Short mmCIF file of C-alpha atoms in Angstrom, two decimals:
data_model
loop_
_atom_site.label_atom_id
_atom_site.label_comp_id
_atom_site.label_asym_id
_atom_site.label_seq_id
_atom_site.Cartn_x
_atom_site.Cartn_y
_atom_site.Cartn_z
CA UNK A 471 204.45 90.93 92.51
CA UNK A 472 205.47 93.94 90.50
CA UNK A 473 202.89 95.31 88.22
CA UNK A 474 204.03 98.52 85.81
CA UNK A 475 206.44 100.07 88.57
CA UNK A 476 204.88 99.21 91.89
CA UNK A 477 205.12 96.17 94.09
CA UNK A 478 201.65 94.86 94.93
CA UNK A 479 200.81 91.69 96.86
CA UNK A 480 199.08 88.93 94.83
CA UNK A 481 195.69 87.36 95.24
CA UNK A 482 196.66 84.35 96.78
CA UNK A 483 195.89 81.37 94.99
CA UNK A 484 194.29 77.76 96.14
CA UNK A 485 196.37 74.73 96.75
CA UNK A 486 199.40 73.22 94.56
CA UNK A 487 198.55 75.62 91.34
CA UNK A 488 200.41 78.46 89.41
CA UNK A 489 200.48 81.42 90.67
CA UNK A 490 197.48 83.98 90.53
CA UNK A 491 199.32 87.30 88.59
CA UNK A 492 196.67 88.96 89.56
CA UNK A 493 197.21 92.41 92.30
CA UNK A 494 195.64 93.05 95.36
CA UNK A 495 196.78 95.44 97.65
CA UNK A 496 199.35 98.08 96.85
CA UNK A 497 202.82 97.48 99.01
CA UNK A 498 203.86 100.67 101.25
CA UNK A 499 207.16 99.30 102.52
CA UNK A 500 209.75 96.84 101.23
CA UNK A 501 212.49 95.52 103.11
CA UNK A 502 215.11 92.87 101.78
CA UNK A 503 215.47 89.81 103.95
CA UNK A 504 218.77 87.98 103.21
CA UNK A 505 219.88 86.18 99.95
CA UNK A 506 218.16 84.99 97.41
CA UNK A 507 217.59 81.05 98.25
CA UNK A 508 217.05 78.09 96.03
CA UNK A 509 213.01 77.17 96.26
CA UNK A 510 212.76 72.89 94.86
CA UNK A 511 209.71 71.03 94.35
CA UNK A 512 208.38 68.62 92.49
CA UNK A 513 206.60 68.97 89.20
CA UNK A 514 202.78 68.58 89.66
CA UNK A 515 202.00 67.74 86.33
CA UNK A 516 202.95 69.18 82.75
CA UNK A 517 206.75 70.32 82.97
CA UNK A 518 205.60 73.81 81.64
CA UNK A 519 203.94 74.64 83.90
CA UNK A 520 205.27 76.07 87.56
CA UNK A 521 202.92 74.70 90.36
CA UNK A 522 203.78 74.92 93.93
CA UNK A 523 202.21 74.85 97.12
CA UNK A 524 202.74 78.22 99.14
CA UNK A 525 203.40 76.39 102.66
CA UNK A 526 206.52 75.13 100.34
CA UNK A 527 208.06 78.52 100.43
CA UNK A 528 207.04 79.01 104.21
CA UNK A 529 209.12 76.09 104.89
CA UNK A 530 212.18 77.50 103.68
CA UNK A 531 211.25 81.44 104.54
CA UNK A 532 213.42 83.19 107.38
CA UNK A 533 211.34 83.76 110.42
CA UNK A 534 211.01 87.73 109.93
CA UNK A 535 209.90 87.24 106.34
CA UNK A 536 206.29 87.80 105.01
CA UNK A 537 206.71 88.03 101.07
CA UNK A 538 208.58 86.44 98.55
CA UNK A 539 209.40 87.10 95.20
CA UNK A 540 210.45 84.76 92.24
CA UNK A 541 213.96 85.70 90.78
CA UNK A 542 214.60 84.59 87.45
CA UNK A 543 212.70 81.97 85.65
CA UNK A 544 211.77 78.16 86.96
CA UNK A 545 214.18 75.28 85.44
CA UNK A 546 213.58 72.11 85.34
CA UNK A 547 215.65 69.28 87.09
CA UNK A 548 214.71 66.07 86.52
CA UNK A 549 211.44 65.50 88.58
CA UNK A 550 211.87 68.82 90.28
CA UNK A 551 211.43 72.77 89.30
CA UNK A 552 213.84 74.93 90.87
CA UNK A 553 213.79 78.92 91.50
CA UNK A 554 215.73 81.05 93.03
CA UNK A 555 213.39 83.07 95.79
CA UNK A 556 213.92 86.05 97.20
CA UNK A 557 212.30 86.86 101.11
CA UNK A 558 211.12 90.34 101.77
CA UNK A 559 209.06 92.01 105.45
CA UNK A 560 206.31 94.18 103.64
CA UNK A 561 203.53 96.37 104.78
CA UNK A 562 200.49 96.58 102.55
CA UNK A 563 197.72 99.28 102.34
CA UNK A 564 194.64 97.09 102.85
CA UNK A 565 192.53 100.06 102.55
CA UNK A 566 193.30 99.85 98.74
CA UNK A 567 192.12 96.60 97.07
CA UNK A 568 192.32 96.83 93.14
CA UNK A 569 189.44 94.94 91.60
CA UNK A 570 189.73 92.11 90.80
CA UNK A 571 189.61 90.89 86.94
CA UNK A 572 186.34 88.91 87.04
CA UNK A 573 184.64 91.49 88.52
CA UNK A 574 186.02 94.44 86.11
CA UNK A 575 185.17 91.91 83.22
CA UNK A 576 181.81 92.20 84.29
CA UNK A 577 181.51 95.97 84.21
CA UNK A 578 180.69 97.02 80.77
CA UNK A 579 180.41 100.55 81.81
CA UNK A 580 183.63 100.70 83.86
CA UNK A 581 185.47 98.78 81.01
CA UNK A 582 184.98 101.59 78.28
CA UNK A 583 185.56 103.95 80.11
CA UNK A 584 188.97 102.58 80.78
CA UNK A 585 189.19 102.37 77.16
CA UNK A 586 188.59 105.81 76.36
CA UNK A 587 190.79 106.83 79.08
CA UNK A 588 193.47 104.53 77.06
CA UNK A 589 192.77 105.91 74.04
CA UNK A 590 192.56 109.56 75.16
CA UNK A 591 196.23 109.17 76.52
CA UNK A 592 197.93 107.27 73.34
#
């Protein structure tokens, strides 16, 4: 995913949901692999809503891929979403894991001073 102006990788999420849009680790390296490709499934539930099963997009991944990246915005087909998905080969820094949101929610102290740091700077 890209958050501000860096590529991070996304905390994955569980089963045939949405995706997380939440960062984890910070990307070092990017490297384009191919074309974009088409990415079909079937709606799992409300229309509005883009669920998917990741082992959907392994299915369809070239073998030297280990990211992928939504291009454009889901449509709907009849029964189906479809999404045009582009592969990538990243490296990560795993030595760099950004909290994650539940836990910073739960840090009153951290949390305002965030906010003073946000207000200092506007």
């Amino acid at each position: 995913m890209k958050f501000a102006k860096e590529w991070f990788t996304e905390v994955s999420k569980v089963g045939d949901g949405m995706d997380s849009g939440e960062p984890e680790y910070p990307v070092t390296s990017v490297d384009t692999v191919g074309e974009p490709i088409l990415f079909r499934t079937t709606i799992g539930g409300y229309h509005g809503f883009f669920k998917y099963a990741v082992n959907e997009v392994k299915a369809i991944a070239p073998p030297n891929a280990n990211a992928y990246y939504l291009v454009g915005d889901p449509q709907i087909e009849g029964e189906h979403h479809t999404c045009m998905v582009q592969f990538y080969r990243i490296e990560a820094d795993t030595s760099k894991r950004l909290m994650q949101a539940d836990k910073l929610a739960r840090d009153y102290d951290l949390m305002m001073d965030l906010m003073e740091k946000e207000v200092a700077l506007a």
